[in-house]
mmCIF file of C-alpha atoms in Angstrom:
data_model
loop_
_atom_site.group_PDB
_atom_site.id
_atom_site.type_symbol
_atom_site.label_atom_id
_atom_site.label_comp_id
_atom_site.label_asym_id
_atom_site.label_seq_id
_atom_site.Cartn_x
_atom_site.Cartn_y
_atom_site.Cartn_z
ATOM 1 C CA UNK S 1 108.313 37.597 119.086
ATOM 2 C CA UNK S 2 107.628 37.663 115.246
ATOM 3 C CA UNK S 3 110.386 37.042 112.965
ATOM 4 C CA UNK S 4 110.991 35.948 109.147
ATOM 5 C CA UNK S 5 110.990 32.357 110.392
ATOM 6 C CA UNK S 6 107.721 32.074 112.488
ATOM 7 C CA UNK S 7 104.338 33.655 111.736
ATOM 8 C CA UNK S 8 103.078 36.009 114.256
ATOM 9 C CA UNK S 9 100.732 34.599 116.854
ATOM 10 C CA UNK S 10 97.644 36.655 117.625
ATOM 11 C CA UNK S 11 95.064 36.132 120.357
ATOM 12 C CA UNK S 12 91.434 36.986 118.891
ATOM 13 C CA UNK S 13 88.887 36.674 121.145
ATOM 14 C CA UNK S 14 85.303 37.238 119.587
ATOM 15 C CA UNK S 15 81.910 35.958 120.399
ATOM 16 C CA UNK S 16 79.983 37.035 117.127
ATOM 17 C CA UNK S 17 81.022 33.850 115.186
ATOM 18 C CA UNK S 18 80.584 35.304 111.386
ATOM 19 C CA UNK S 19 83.144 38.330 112.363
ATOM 20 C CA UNK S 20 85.490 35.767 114.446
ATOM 21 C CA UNK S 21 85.858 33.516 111.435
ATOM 22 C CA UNK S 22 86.082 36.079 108.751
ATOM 23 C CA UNK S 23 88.553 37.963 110.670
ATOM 24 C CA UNK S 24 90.623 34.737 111.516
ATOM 25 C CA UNK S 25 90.820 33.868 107.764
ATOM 26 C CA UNK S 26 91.343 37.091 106.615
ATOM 27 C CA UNK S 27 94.380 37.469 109.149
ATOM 28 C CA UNK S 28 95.648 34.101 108.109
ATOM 29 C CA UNK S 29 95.745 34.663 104.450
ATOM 30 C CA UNK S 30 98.340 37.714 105.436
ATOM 31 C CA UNK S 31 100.513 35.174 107.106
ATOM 32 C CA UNK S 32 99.365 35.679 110.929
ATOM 33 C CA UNK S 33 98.921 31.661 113.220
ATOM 34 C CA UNK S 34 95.367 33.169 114.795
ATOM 35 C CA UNK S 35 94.285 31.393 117.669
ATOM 36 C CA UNK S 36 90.016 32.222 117.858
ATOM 37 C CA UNK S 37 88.459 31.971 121.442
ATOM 38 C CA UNK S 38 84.468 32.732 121.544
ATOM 39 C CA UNK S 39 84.570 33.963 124.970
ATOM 40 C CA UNK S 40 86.530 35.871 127.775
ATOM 41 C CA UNK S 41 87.004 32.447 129.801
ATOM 42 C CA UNK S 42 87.990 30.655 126.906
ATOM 43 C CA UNK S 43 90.898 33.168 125.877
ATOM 44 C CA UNK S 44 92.467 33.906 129.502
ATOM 45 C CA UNK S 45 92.969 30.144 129.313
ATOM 46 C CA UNK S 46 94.293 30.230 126.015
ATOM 47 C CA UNK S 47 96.873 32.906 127.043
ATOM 48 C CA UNK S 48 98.012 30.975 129.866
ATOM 49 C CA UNK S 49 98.675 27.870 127.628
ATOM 50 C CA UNK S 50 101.020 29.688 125.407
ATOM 51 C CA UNK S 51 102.306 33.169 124.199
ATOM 52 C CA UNK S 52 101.188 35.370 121.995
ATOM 53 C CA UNK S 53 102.591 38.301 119.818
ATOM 54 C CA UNK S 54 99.473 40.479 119.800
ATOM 55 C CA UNK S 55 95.464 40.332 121.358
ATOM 56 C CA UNK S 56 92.370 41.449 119.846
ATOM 57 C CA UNK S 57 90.029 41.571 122.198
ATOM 58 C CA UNK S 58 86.391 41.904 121.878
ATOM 59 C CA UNK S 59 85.026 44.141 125.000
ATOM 60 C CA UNK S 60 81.358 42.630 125.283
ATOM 61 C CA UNK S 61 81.478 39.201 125.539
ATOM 62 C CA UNK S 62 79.846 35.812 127.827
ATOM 63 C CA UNK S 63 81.574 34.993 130.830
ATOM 64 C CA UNK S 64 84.542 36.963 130.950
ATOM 65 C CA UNK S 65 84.720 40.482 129.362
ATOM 66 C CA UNK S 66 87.169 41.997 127.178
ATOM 67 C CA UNK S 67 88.115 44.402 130.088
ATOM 68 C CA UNK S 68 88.495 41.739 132.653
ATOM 69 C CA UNK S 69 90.117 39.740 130.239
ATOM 70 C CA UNK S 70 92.655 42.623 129.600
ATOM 71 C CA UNK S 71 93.263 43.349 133.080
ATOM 72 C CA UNK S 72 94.395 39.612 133.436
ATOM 73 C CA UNK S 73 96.330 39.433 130.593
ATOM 74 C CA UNK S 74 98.564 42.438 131.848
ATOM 75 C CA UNK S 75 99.099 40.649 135.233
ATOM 76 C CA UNK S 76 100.779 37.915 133.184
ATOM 77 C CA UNK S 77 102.318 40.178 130.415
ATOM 78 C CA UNK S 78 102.621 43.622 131.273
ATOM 79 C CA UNK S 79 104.320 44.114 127.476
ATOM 80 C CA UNK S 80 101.992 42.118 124.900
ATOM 81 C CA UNK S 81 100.116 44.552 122.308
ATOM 82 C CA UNK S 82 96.552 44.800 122.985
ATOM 83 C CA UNK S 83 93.211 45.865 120.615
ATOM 84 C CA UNK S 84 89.841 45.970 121.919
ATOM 85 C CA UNK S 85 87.389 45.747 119.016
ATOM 86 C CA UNK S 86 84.005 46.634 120.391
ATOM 87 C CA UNK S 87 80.507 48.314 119.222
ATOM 88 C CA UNK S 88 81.085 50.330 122.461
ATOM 89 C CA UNK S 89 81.610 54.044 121.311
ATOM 90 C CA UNK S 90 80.796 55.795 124.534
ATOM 91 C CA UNK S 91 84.178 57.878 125.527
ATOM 92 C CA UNK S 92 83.943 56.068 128.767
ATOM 93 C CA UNK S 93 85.016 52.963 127.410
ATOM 94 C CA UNK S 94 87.283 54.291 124.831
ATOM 95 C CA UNK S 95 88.806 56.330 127.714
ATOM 96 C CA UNK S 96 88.512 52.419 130.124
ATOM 97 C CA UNK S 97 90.405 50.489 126.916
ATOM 98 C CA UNK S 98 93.294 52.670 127.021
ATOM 99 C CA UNK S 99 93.318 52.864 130.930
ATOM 100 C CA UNK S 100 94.001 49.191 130.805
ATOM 101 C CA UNK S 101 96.656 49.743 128.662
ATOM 102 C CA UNK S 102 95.431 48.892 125.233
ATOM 103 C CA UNK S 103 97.272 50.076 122.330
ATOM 104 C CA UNK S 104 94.454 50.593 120.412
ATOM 105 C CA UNK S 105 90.517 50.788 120.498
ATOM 106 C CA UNK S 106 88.987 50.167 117.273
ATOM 107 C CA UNK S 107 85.247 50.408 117.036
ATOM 108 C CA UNK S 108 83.041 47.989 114.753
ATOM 109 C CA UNK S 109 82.266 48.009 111.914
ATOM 110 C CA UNK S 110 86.028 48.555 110.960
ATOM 111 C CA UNK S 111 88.457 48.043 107.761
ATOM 112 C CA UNK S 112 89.822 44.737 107.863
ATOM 113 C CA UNK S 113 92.703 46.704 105.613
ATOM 114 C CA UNK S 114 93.344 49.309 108.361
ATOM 115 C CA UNK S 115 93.482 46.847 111.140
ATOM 116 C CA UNK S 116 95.974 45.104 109.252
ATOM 117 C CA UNK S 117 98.422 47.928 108.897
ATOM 118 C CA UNK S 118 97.911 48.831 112.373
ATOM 119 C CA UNK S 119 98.987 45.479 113.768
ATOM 120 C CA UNK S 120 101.660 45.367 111.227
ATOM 121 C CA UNK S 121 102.998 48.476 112.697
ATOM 122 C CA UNK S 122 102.410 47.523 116.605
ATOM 123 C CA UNK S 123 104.423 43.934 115.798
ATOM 124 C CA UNK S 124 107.284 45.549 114.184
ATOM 125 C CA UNK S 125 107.750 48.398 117.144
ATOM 126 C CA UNK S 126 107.811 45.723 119.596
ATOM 127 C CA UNK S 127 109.882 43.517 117.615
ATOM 128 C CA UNK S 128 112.115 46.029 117.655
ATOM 129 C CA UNK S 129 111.846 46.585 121.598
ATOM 130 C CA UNK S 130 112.362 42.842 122.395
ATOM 131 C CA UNK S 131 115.199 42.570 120.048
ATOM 132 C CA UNK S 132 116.870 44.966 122.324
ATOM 133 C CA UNK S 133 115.593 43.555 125.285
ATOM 134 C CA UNK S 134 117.139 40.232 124.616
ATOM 135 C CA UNK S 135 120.762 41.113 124.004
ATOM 136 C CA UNK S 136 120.753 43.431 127.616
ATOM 137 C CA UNK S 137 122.997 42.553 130.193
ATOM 138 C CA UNK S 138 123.179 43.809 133.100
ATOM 139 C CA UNK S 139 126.150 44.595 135.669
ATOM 140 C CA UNK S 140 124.680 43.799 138.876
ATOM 141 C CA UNK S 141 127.137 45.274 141.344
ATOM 142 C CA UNK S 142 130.410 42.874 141.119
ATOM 143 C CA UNK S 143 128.292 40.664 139.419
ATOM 144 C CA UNK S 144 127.510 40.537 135.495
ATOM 145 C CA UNK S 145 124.302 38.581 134.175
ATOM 146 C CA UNK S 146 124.120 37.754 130.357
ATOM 147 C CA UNK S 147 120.375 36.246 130.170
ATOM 148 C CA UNK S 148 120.657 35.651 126.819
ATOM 149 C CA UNK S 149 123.736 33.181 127.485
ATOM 150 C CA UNK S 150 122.106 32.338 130.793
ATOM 151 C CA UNK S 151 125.179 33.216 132.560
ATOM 152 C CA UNK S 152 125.869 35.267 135.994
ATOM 153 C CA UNK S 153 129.706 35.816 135.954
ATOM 154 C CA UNK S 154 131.419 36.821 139.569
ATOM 155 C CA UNK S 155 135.513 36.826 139.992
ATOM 156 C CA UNK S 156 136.114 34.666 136.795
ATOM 157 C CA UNK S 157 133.511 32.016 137.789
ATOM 158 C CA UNK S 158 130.188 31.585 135.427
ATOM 159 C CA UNK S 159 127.251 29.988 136.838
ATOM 160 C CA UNK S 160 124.643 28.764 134.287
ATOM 161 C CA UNK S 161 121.113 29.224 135.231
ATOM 162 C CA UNK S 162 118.250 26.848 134.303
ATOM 163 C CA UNK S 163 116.060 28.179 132.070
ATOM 164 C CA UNK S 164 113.367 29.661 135.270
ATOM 165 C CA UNK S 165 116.410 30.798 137.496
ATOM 166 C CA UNK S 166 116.893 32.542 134.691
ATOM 167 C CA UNK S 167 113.722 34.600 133.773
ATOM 168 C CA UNK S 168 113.128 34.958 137.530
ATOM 169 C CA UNK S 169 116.586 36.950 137.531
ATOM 170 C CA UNK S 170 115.868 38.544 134.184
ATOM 171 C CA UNK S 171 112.181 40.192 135.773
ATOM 172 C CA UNK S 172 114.411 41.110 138.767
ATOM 173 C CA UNK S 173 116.583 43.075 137.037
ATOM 174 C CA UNK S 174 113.724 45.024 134.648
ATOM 175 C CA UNK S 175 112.551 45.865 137.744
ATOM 176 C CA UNK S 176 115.690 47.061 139.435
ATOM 177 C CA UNK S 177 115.303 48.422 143.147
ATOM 178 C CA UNK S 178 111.416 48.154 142.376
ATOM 179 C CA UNK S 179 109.472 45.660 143.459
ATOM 180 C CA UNK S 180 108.726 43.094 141.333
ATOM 181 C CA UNK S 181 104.957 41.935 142.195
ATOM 182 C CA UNK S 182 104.861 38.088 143.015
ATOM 183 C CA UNK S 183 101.873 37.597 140.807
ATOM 184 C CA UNK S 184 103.158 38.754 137.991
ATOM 185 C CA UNK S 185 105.891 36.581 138.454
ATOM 186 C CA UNK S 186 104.642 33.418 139.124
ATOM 187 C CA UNK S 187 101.736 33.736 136.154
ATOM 188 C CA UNK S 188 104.796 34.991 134.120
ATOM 189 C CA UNK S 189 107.237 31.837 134.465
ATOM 190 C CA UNK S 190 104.642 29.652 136.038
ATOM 191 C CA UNK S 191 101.779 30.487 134.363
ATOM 192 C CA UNK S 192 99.440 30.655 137.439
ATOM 193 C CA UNK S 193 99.569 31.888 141.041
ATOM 194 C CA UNK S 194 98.601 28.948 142.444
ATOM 195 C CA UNK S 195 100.212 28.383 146.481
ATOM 196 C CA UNK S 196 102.214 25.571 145.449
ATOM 197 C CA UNK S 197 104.098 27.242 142.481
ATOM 198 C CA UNK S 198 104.371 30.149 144.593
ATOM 199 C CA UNK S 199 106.262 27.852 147.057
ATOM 200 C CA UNK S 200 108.515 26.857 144.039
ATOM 201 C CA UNK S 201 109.118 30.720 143.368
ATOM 202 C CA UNK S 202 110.286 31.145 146.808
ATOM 203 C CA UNK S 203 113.153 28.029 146.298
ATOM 204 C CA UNK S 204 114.126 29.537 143.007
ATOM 205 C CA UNK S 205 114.616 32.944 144.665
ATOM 206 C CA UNK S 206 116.843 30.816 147.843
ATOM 207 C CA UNK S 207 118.697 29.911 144.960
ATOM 208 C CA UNK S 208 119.258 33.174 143.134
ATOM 209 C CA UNK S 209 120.252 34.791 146.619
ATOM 210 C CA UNK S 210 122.920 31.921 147.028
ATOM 211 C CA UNK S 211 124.132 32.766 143.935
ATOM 212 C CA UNK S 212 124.502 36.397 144.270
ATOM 213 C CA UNK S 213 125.846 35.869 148.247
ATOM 214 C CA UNK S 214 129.817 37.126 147.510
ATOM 215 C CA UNK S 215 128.779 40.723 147.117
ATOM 216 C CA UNK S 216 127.004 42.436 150.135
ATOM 217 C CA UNK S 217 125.772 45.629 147.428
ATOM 218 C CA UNK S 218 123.305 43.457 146.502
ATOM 219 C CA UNK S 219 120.260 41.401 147.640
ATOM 220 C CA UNK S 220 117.022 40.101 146.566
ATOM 221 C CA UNK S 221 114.509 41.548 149.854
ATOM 222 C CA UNK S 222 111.329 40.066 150.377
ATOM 223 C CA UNK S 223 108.192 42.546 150.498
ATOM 224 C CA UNK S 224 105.557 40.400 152.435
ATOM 225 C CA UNK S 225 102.956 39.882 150.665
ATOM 226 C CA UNK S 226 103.656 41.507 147.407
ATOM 227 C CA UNK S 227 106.999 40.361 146.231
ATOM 228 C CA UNK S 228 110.555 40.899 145.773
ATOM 229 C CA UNK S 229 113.211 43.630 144.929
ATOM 230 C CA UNK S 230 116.466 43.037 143.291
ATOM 231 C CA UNK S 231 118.606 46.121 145.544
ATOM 232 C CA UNK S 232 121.382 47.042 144.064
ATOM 233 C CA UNK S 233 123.775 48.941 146.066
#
């Protein structure tokens, strides 16, 4: 999340080197930590190293696509801003970018200017969401989870969850009495759904369930296959 103390991280993936660099510097001199990734490959691994505020994505690129890139982007981060930049101006892929959930489609050549203002205005919005976001709490039948504290309180007793019992619980609750798919999870707070950390997923959720084991309104269910829901009685 951007604040006054840390620069906003954006994502730009580009394969046309002259526009990547010009629009890395350009972004940088307005105070934006741009991370520039030539190809589709390049940037999914990128995003799965660390987190970003905000992804422009170029939609014709080498080995991965700015489409396919999108798509698994959203599987990790269902919430991060998106931007395909592309020479594509068919409606069909306008109508595709948005489909995949991008909050813009901007077609090249483009304002740097404009582009500016609109990622200005994206970043604040969802500043604005996550700052909400992080100071929910949620009553969970008997129960009462702070995840900002990292606290579920039950009958005067607070347990303190480690920092992935945590964020497991937190994506259980935004997804109240929904499931909650298991990929998203794992590349969420894991940052790949590889068998073995989806074997760790499975003892954090043992864990969560002994936790939340003194009320019977409430249980974490297994959906083979797919993942969990947090029920809520």
């Amino acid at each position: 999340m951007a604040d006054k103390d840390k620069r906003a991280k954006i994502l730009l993936c580009e394969d046309d080197p002259n526009l990547g660099s010009v629009l890395k510097n350009y972004l940088e001199l307005n105070d934006y930590d741009v991370t520039l990734e030539r190809d589709g490959r390049l940037g999914l691994a990128a995003f799965q190293r660390e987190s970003f505020d905000l992804c422009l994505l170029d939609v014709m690129m080498p080995n991965m696509d700015g489409f396919t890139l999108a798509e698994e982007i959203r599987d990790i981060n269902p919430d991060v801003p998106l931007f395909f930049l592309s020479a594509k101006t068919m409606k069909e892929d306008i109508i595709q970018g948005y489909k995949l959930g991008a909050d813009d489609y901007i077609t090249k050549p483009f304002d740097s200017e404009v582009l500016l203002h609109k990622i200005k205005a994206i970043l604040k919005r969802n500043e604005e969401i996550n700052r909400e976001a992080e100071n929910r709490e949620y009553d969970l039948a008997s129960y009462h989870f702070n995840p900002k504290l990292r606290e579920l309180s039950h009958d005067g007793k607070t347990q303190t969850l480690s920092p992935k019992e945590n964020e497991l619980l937190k994506m259980l609750c935004e997804h109240m009495n929904d499931l909650l798919p298991r990929e998203q999870a794992l590349k969420r707070i894991w940052g790949s759904d590889t068998y073995f950390n989806g074997r760790s997923m499975d003892v954090y959720i043992a864990k969560l369930r002994k936790y939340l084991k003194d009320d019977t309104n409430i249980e974490i269910v297994n959906i083979h296959g797919n993942g969990f829901r947090l029920v809520v009685k």
